[in-house]
Structures are given as structure tokens and as C-alpha cells.
Amino acid sequence: MRTPPTMPRLKGFRFPHEIISYAVWAYHRFALRTAAVEDLLAERGVVVSRETIQLWVNRFGPHCANCIRRDRPTPADKWHLDEVAVPINGVKHWLWRVVDADGAVLDILVRPQRNANAARRFLKRLVAQFGHSRIVITDKLRSYFKPVHDFAPSADHRAHKGLNNLIEGSHRPTRRREKIMGRFKSPRQAQRFPAAHDQISIIFRPRRYRLSTISYRHARVDAFGLWDDYAAEMTA
């Protein structure tokens, strides 16, 4: 990354913003284990343990994700909701996810159930953050019907599996990372990691097939500039 190396060190941390932000970026931008990030830093003369890298990711990944949420444009008023099974210590949990019409992940929620109570809690969070949606698209899970009616009464609710291909694709990065990480170890980890990873992917993985080569390169430069700004805002 191009974060200025003269940036002051974080209080309580041995390394400056530049190194910490690079480790967090590499971990979330590519499908890497902390051991691989450790090797990347070692090749650059930075000796740090994978446990420390995991601490950086847990501490500063959410910070960068919150900055991205703060600065992103107003989401489209067409939401796609879906849920996917996530095994945690042998127990099936459900990761609820919503994306807007542009494919940007708005929020996720990990719950042990796939029922109306979980759907109600998720819809309540969404309306509190983003207001009411014009269109809500879900699969045919009956648990969605009453919560959507209660929390988005004016929305056009379309329950059809074939209309939800957009969000089906958004589950793939989580599946890849879940495999690399050897599955999530706790509901807290399952909530924390996708919440940061999905947001960081928004700026570093634009839909390249929709962009010309020049436009994609400009988008990449803008993403690096945003990341440098977010690194500068890091605090202990």
C-alpha cells in the first residue's frame, strides 16, 4: 500500500499504520491465511507472528468496514434477502444477508435459527439502518412473509427463488474463506469476519465485467486512496 511511512505509530502497537493496514488489506483482499500474510511481511523484512496479524485483522478490519459503510452512497431501494447454512462446532447456524440492486452487501446477521423470529430481527435491523425499501426480494421461505409485512408494509414483496440470483453469488466469498479458515469457530467469529470482509470487497472487487480497462484502473486507484485514508484514521 502507499500509506506514508512517516505516519506515527499507533499507541500500544509496535508497528506503524502502513504495515498494519497492509496486513489487513492483504488478508481481506486475497484468500490468504494469516500464515501467508506473515510470509508476505517477512519477505519485506517485517517479522511478526500470525497471532499478531490475527489481532490486527480483528481490531482494524471492523474499523475499515465501518469507514466504508460511512462513506458509501445511499443504497438502492431494492433489497435481496437470503440465508445460508454455516456449521459452527458441529451445530448448524444461519447467516442472513441482504444486498441492494447494485450487489452491495448492506448487512449480515448470524442466528442459530431459520425462522420468523430471526427474519424479524434481521428486518428490524435493516429498517433501523436504511429506512423502508421499495422492493424486497426473498426466496419462498414462509418465515419472511409476516416480518416483511410488519416492518416494510409499503414494500413490494416478491418471493421467488429465481429472482434472487444476485445474492446467491454474494455467498461465494464467504464459502471460500470458510474453507480456508477451517470453518468458523464461534457465532461471534462468523458474524465478525463476513461483516468486515463483505464491505472491504465492495471497494476492491468492483464488477470488472461491467467496466472498461481504464475505468477499472481508475476504480482501483480510488480504492487504494480510500484505504490510505482509512488507515490514517486508525486509533488504538
mmCIF file of C-alpha atoms in Angstrom:
data_model
loop_
_atom_site.group_PDB
_atom_site.id
_atom_site.type_symbol
_atom_site.label_atom_id
_atom_site.label_comp_id
_atom_site.label_asym_id
_atom_site.label_seq_id
_atom_site.Cartn_x
_atom_site.Cartn_y
_atom_site.Cartn_z
ATOM 1 C CA MET A 1 0.000 0.000 0.000
ATOM 2 C CA ARG A 2 1.032 3.611 -0.344
ATOM 3 C CA THR A 3 0.341 4.775 3.188
ATOM 4 C CA PRO A 4 3.061 7.322 4.093
ATOM 5 C CA PRO A 5 5.779 5.547 6.131
ATOM 6 C CA THR A 6 6.261 8.691 8.218
ATOM 7 C CA MET A 7 2.839 8.173 9.760
ATOM 8 C CA PRO A 8 3.142 7.966 13.580
ATOM 9 C CA ARG A 9 2.888 4.595 15.258
ATOM 10 C CA LEU A 10 -0.304 3.541 16.915
ATOM 11 C CA LYS A 11 -0.227 3.798 20.677
ATOM 12 C CA GLY A 12 0.321 0.340 22.134
ATOM 13 C CA PHE A 13 1.452 -1.185 18.820
ATOM 14 C CA ARG A 14 4.994 -1.888 17.709
ATOM 15 C CA PHE A 15 4.419 -1.196 14.017
ATOM 16 C CA PRO A 16 3.154 1.891 12.149
ATOM 17 C CA HIS A 17 -0.155 2.275 10.321
ATOM 18 C CA GLU A 18 1.475 1.390 6.993
ATOM 19 C CA ILE A 19 2.368 -2.171 7.989
ATOM 20 C CA ILE A 20 -0.825 -2.882 9.912
ATOM 21 C CA SER A 21 -3.059 -1.574 7.121
ATOM 22 C CA TYR A 22 -1.144 -3.622 4.541
ATOM 23 C CA ALA A 23 -1.634 -6.821 6.567
ATOM 24 C CA VAL A 24 -5.369 -6.188 6.973
ATOM 25 C CA TRP A 25 -5.701 -5.347 3.266
ATOM 26 C CA ALA A 26 -3.845 -8.468 2.099
ATOM 27 C CA TYR A 27 -5.873 -10.722 4.403
ATOM 28 C CA HIS A 28 -9.241 -9.439 3.188
ATOM 29 C CA ARG A 29 -8.375 -8.693 -0.438
ATOM 30 C CA PHE A 30 -6.990 -12.171 -1.204
ATOM 31 C CA ALA A 31 -7.940 -15.630 0.008
ATOM 32 C CA LEU A 32 -4.999 -15.868 2.418
ATOM 33 C CA ARG A 33 -4.396 -17.406 5.787
ATOM 34 C CA THR A 34 -2.654 -15.356 8.440
ATOM 35 C CA ALA A 35 0.428 -17.553 7.861
ATOM 36 C CA ALA A 36 0.538 -16.409 4.234
ATOM 37 C CA VAL A 37 0.286 -12.760 5.284
ATOM 38 C CA GLU A 38 3.098 -13.447 7.771
ATOM 39 C CA ASP A 39 5.285 -14.650 4.887
ATOM 40 C CA LEU A 40 4.436 -11.611 2.752
ATOM 41 C CA LEU A 41 5.543 -9.311 5.554
ATOM 42 C CA ALA A 42 8.655 -11.400 6.250
ATOM 43 C CA GLU A 43 9.711 -11.038 2.585
ATOM 44 C CA ARG A 44 9.550 -7.288 3.143
ATOM 45 C CA GLY A 45 11.686 -7.501 6.270
ATOM 46 C CA VAL A 46 8.850 -7.283 8.801
ATOM 47 C CA VAL A 47 8.980 -10.129 11.324
ATOM 48 C CA VAL A 48 5.631 -10.585 13.042
ATOM 49 C CA SER A 49 3.674 -13.640 14.215
ATOM 50 C CA ARG A 50 0.445 -14.866 12.682
ATOM 51 C CA GLU A 51 -1.253 -14.375 16.054
ATOM 52 C CA THR A 52 -0.400 -10.670 15.915
ATOM 53 C CA ILE A 53 -1.728 -10.461 12.357
ATOM 54 C CA GLN A 54 -4.982 -12.062 13.507
ATOM 55 C CA LEU A 55 -5.186 -9.461 16.273
ATOM 56 C CA TRP A 56 -4.719 -6.675 13.691
ATOM 57 C CA VAL A 57 -7.405 -8.164 11.458
ATOM 58 C CA ASN A 58 -9.873 -8.484 14.341
ATOM 59 C CA ARG A 59 -9.147 -4.990 15.630
ATOM 60 C CA PHE A 60 -8.811 -2.922 12.457
ATOM 61 C CA GLY A 61 -10.860 -4.881 9.907
ATOM 62 C CA PRO A 62 -14.139 -3.685 11.507
ATOM 63 C CA HIS A 63 -12.751 -0.140 11.639
ATOM 64 C CA CYS A 64 -12.152 -0.108 7.875
ATOM 65 C CA ALA A 65 -15.543 -1.730 7.236
ATOM 66 C CA ASN A 66 -17.265 0.958 9.321
ATOM 67 C CA CYS A 67 -15.466 3.670 7.341
ATOM 68 C CA ILE A 68 -16.661 2.116 4.084
ATOM 69 C CA ARG A 69 -20.258 1.986 5.357
ATOM 70 C CA ARG A 70 -19.994 5.613 6.427
ATOM 71 C CA ASP A 71 -18.753 6.840 3.040
ATOM 72 C CA ARG A 72 -20.699 4.668 0.624
ATOM 73 C CA PRO A 73 -23.560 6.117 -1.447
ATOM 74 C CA THR A 74 -27.160 5.713 -0.348
ATOM 75 C CA PRO A 75 -28.165 2.080 -1.022
ATOM 76 C CA ALA A 76 -30.665 1.272 -3.730
ATOM 77 C CA ASP A 77 -34.236 0.772 -2.504
ATOM 78 C CA LYS A 78 -34.445 -2.750 -3.890
ATOM 79 C CA TRP A 79 -33.238 -5.401 -1.426
ATOM 80 C CA HIS A 80 -32.403 -9.057 -1.936
ATOM 81 C CA LEU A 81 -32.537 -11.178 1.242
ATOM 82 C CA ASP A 82 -31.264 -14.705 1.635
ATOM 83 C CA GLU A 83 -29.867 -17.066 4.245
ATOM 84 C CA VAL A 84 -27.177 -19.738 4.047
ATOM 85 C CA ALA A 85 -26.246 -22.552 6.444
ATOM 86 C CA VAL A 86 -22.988 -22.101 8.372
ATOM 87 C CA PRO A 87 -21.768 -25.069 10.504
ATOM 88 C CA ILE A 88 -20.158 -23.888 13.766
ATOM 89 C CA ASN A 89 -18.671 -26.550 16.052
ATOM 90 C CA GLY A 90 -20.969 -29.158 14.548
ATOM 91 C CA VAL A 91 -24.110 -27.048 15.042
ATOM 92 C CA LYS A 92 -25.921 -25.561 12.048
ATOM 93 C CA HIS A 93 -26.317 -21.786 12.175
ATOM 94 C CA TRP A 94 -27.726 -19.447 9.555
ATOM 95 C CA LEU A 95 -26.046 -16.427 8.032
ATOM 96 C CA TRP A 96 -28.688 -13.939 6.895
ATOM 97 C CA ARG A 97 -27.501 -11.483 4.252
ATOM 98 C CA VAL A 98 -29.037 -8.599 2.310
ATOM 99 C CA VAL A 99 -27.694 -6.884 -0.819
ATOM 100 C CA ASP A 100 -29.113 -3.978 -2.767
ATOM 101 C CA ALA A 101 -29.788 -3.831 -6.500
ATOM 102 C CA ASP A 102 -26.135 -2.899 -7.151
ATOM 103 C CA GLY A 103 -24.851 -6.011 -5.351
ATOM 104 C CA ALA A 104 -23.506 -4.124 -2.320
ATOM 105 C CA VAL A 105 -23.866 -6.074 0.929
ATOM 106 C CA LEU A 106 -25.860 -3.946 3.356
ATOM 107 C CA ASP A 107 -25.804 -6.154 6.451
ATOM 108 C CA ILE A 108 -25.440 -9.695 7.749
ATOM 109 C CA LEU A 109 -26.721 -11.490 10.835
ATOM 110 C CA VAL A 110 -25.755 -14.906 12.226
ATOM 111 C CA ARG A 111 -28.542 -16.706 14.085
ATOM 112 C CA PRO A 112 -28.986 -20.301 15.284
ATOM 113 C CA GLN A 113 -32.485 -20.468 13.775
ATOM 114 C CA ARG A 114 -34.031 -20.072 10.359
ATOM 115 C CA ASN A 115 -37.470 -18.929 11.437
ATOM 116 C CA ALA A 116 -39.750 -15.919 11.673
ATOM 117 C CA ASN A 117 -38.062 -14.596 14.828
ATOM 118 C CA ALA A 118 -34.680 -14.479 13.088
ATOM 119 C CA ALA A 119 -36.220 -12.876 9.988
ATOM 120 C CA ARG A 120 -37.999 -10.326 12.184
ATOM 121 C CA ARG A 121 -34.788 -9.394 13.980
ATOM 122 C CA PHE A 122 -32.950 -9.026 10.669
ATOM 123 C CA LEU A 123 -35.662 -6.871 9.050
ATOM 124 C CA LYS A 124 -35.823 -4.670 12.149
ATOM 125 C CA ARG A 125 -32.048 -4.043 11.919
ATOM 126 C CA LEU A 126 -32.300 -3.192 8.233
ATOM 127 C CA VAL A 127 -35.174 -0.740 8.585
ATOM 128 C CA ALA A 128 -33.438 0.960 11.523
ATOM 129 C CA GLN A 129 -30.284 1.472 9.424
ATOM 130 C CA PHE A 130 -31.630 2.182 5.948
ATOM 131 C CA GLY A 131 -35.305 3.022 6.259
ATOM 132 C CA HIS A 132 -38.023 1.341 4.201
ATOM 133 C CA SER A 133 -37.354 -0.406 0.923
ATOM 134 C CA ARG A 134 -39.435 -0.116 -2.224
ATOM 135 C CA ILE A 135 -38.944 -3.766 -3.258
ATOM 136 C CA VAL A 136 -37.978 -6.763 -1.112
ATOM 137 C CA ILE A 137 -36.982 -9.971 -2.891
ATOM 138 C CA THR A 138 -36.691 -13.246 -0.968
ATOM 139 C CA ASP A 139 -36.928 -16.936 -1.643
ATOM 140 C CA LYS A 140 -40.117 -18.796 -0.790
ATOM 141 C CA LEU A 141 -39.291 -19.237 2.908
ATOM 142 C CA ARG A 142 -42.563 -18.579 4.730
ATOM 143 C CA SER A 143 -40.743 -17.016 7.676
ATOM 144 C CA TYR A 144 -40.188 -13.842 5.636
ATOM 145 C CA PHE A 145 -43.815 -13.019 4.929
ATOM 146 C CA LYS A 146 -45.060 -11.598 8.233
ATOM 147 C CA PRO A 147 -41.824 -9.740 9.161
ATOM 148 C CA VAL A 148 -41.735 -8.075 5.739
ATOM 149 C CA HIS A 149 -45.391 -7.107 6.118
ATOM 150 C CA ASP A 150 -44.759 -5.704 9.622
ATOM 151 C CA PHE A 151 -41.516 -3.795 9.010
ATOM 152 C CA ALA A 152 -41.885 -2.869 5.326
ATOM 153 C CA PRO A 153 -45.656 -2.698 4.789
ATOM 154 C CA SER A 154 -45.375 -0.486 1.708
ATOM 155 C CA ALA A 155 -42.732 -2.648 0.005
ATOM 156 C CA ASP A 156 -43.448 -4.872 -2.956
ATOM 157 C CA HIS A 157 -42.509 -8.305 -1.575
ATOM 158 C CA ARG A 158 -41.515 -10.732 -4.320
ATOM 159 C CA ALA A 159 -40.963 -14.286 -3.085
ATOM 160 C CA HIS A 160 -39.363 -16.187 -5.932
ATOM 161 C CA LYS A 161 -36.156 -18.198 -5.886
ATOM 162 C CA GLY A 162 -35.296 -17.346 -9.485
ATOM 163 C CA LEU A 163 -35.174 -13.616 -8.737
ATOM 164 C CA ASN A 164 -32.503 -13.980 -6.065
ATOM 165 C CA ASN A 165 -29.502 -14.985 -8.177
ATOM 166 C CA LEU A 166 -27.782 -11.690 -7.314
ATOM 167 C CA ILE A 167 -27.464 -12.531 -3.624
ATOM 168 C CA GLU A 168 -26.710 -16.194 -4.259
ATOM 169 C CA GLY A 169 -23.421 -15.072 -5.799
ATOM 170 C CA SER A 170 -22.599 -12.932 -2.754
ATOM 171 C CA HIS A 171 -22.368 -16.081 -0.597
ATOM 172 C CA ARG A 172 -19.398 -17.430 -2.584
ATOM 173 C CA PRO A 173 -16.620 -15.322 -0.986
ATOM 174 C CA THR A 174 -17.827 -16.376 2.474
ATOM 175 C CA ARG A 175 -17.787 -20.023 1.417
ATOM 176 C CA ARG A 176 -14.244 -19.718 0.092
ATOM 177 C CA ARG A 177 -12.998 -18.044 3.252
ATOM 178 C CA GLU A 178 -14.858 -20.528 5.430
ATOM 179 C CA LYS A 179 -12.993 -23.354 3.705
ATOM 180 C CA ILE A 180 -9.606 -21.645 4.089
ATOM 181 C CA MET A 181 -10.228 -20.874 7.756
ATOM 182 C CA GLY A 182 -11.287 -24.457 8.506
ATOM 183 C CA ARG A 183 -14.827 -23.252 9.242
ATOM 184 C CA PHE A 184 -15.880 -20.682 11.768
ATOM 185 C CA LYS A 185 -15.135 -21.464 15.398
ATOM 186 C CA SER A 186 -17.907 -19.415 17.034
ATOM 187 C CA PRO A 187 -21.002 -17.370 16.133
ATOM 188 C CA ARG A 188 -19.065 -14.234 17.083
ATOM 189 C CA GLN A 189 -16.331 -15.040 14.556
ATOM 190 C CA ALA A 190 -18.937 -15.904 11.919
ATOM 191 C CA GLN A 191 -20.583 -12.521 12.496
ATOM 192 C CA ARG A 192 -17.370 -10.504 12.685
ATOM 193 C CA PHE A 193 -15.488 -11.814 9.665
ATOM 194 C CA PRO A 194 -18.125 -11.520 6.886
ATOM 195 C CA ALA A 195 -19.246 -8.148 8.263
ATOM 196 C CA ALA A 196 -15.754 -6.764 7.544
ATOM 197 C CA HIS A 197 -14.877 -8.911 4.520
ATOM 198 C CA ASP A 198 -18.047 -8.087 2.576
ATOM 199 C CA GLN A 199 -17.551 -4.342 2.974
ATOM 200 C CA ILE A 200 -13.864 -4.379 2.011
ATOM 201 C CA SER A 201 -14.696 -6.483 -1.045
ATOM 202 C CA ILE A 202 -17.108 -3.760 -2.192
ATOM 203 C CA ILE A 203 -14.321 -1.296 -2.970
ATOM 204 C CA PHE A 204 -11.587 -3.724 -4.061
ATOM 205 C CA ARG A 205 -13.719 -6.041 -6.180
ATOM 206 C CA PRO A 206 -15.905 -3.914 -8.445
ATOM 207 C CA ARG A 207 -17.827 -5.725 -11.156
ATOM 208 C CA ARG A 208 -14.980 -5.762 -13.598
ATOM 209 C CA TYR A 209 -17.018 -7.237 -16.434
ATOM 210 C CA ARG A 210 -19.052 -4.018 -16.455
ATOM 211 C CA LEU A 211 -16.011 -1.731 -16.635
ATOM 212 C CA SER A 212 -13.538 -0.888 -19.342
ATOM 213 C CA THR A 213 -9.852 -1.401 -18.581
ATOM 214 C CA ILE A 214 -9.326 2.333 -17.988
ATOM 215 C CA SER A 215 -12.389 2.596 -15.741
ATOM 216 C CA TYR A 216 -11.282 -0.412 -13.715
ATOM 217 C CA ARG A 217 -7.814 1.064 -13.191
ATOM 218 C CA HIS A 218 -9.323 4.351 -12.061
ATOM 219 C CA ALA A 219 -11.586 2.465 -9.644
ATOM 220 C CA ARG A 220 -8.568 0.613 -8.259
ATOM 221 C CA VAL A 221 -6.631 3.854 -7.721
ATOM 222 C CA ASP A 222 -9.656 5.338 -5.941
ATOM 223 C CA ALA A 223 -9.914 2.231 -3.736
ATOM 224 C CA PHE A 224 -6.255 2.494 -2.724
ATOM 225 C CA GLY A 225 -6.751 6.166 -1.933
ATOM 226 C CA LEU A 226 -9.734 5.389 0.283
ATOM 227 C CA TRP A 227 -7.786 2.659 2.055
ATOM 228 C CA ASP A 228 -4.935 5.050 2.796
ATOM 229 C CA ASP A 229 -7.432 7.496 4.291
ATOM 230 C CA TYR A 230 -8.968 4.795 6.460
ATOM 231 C CA ALA A 231 -5.504 3.697 7.621
ATOM 232 C CA ALA A 232 -4.778 7.268 8.670
ATOM 233 C CA GLU A 233 -7.921 7.182 10.850
ATOM 234 C CA MET A 234 -6.807 4.087 12.762
ATOM 235 C CA THR A 235 -6.594 4.598 16.522
ATOM 236 C CA ALA A 236 -5.557 2.230 19.286
#
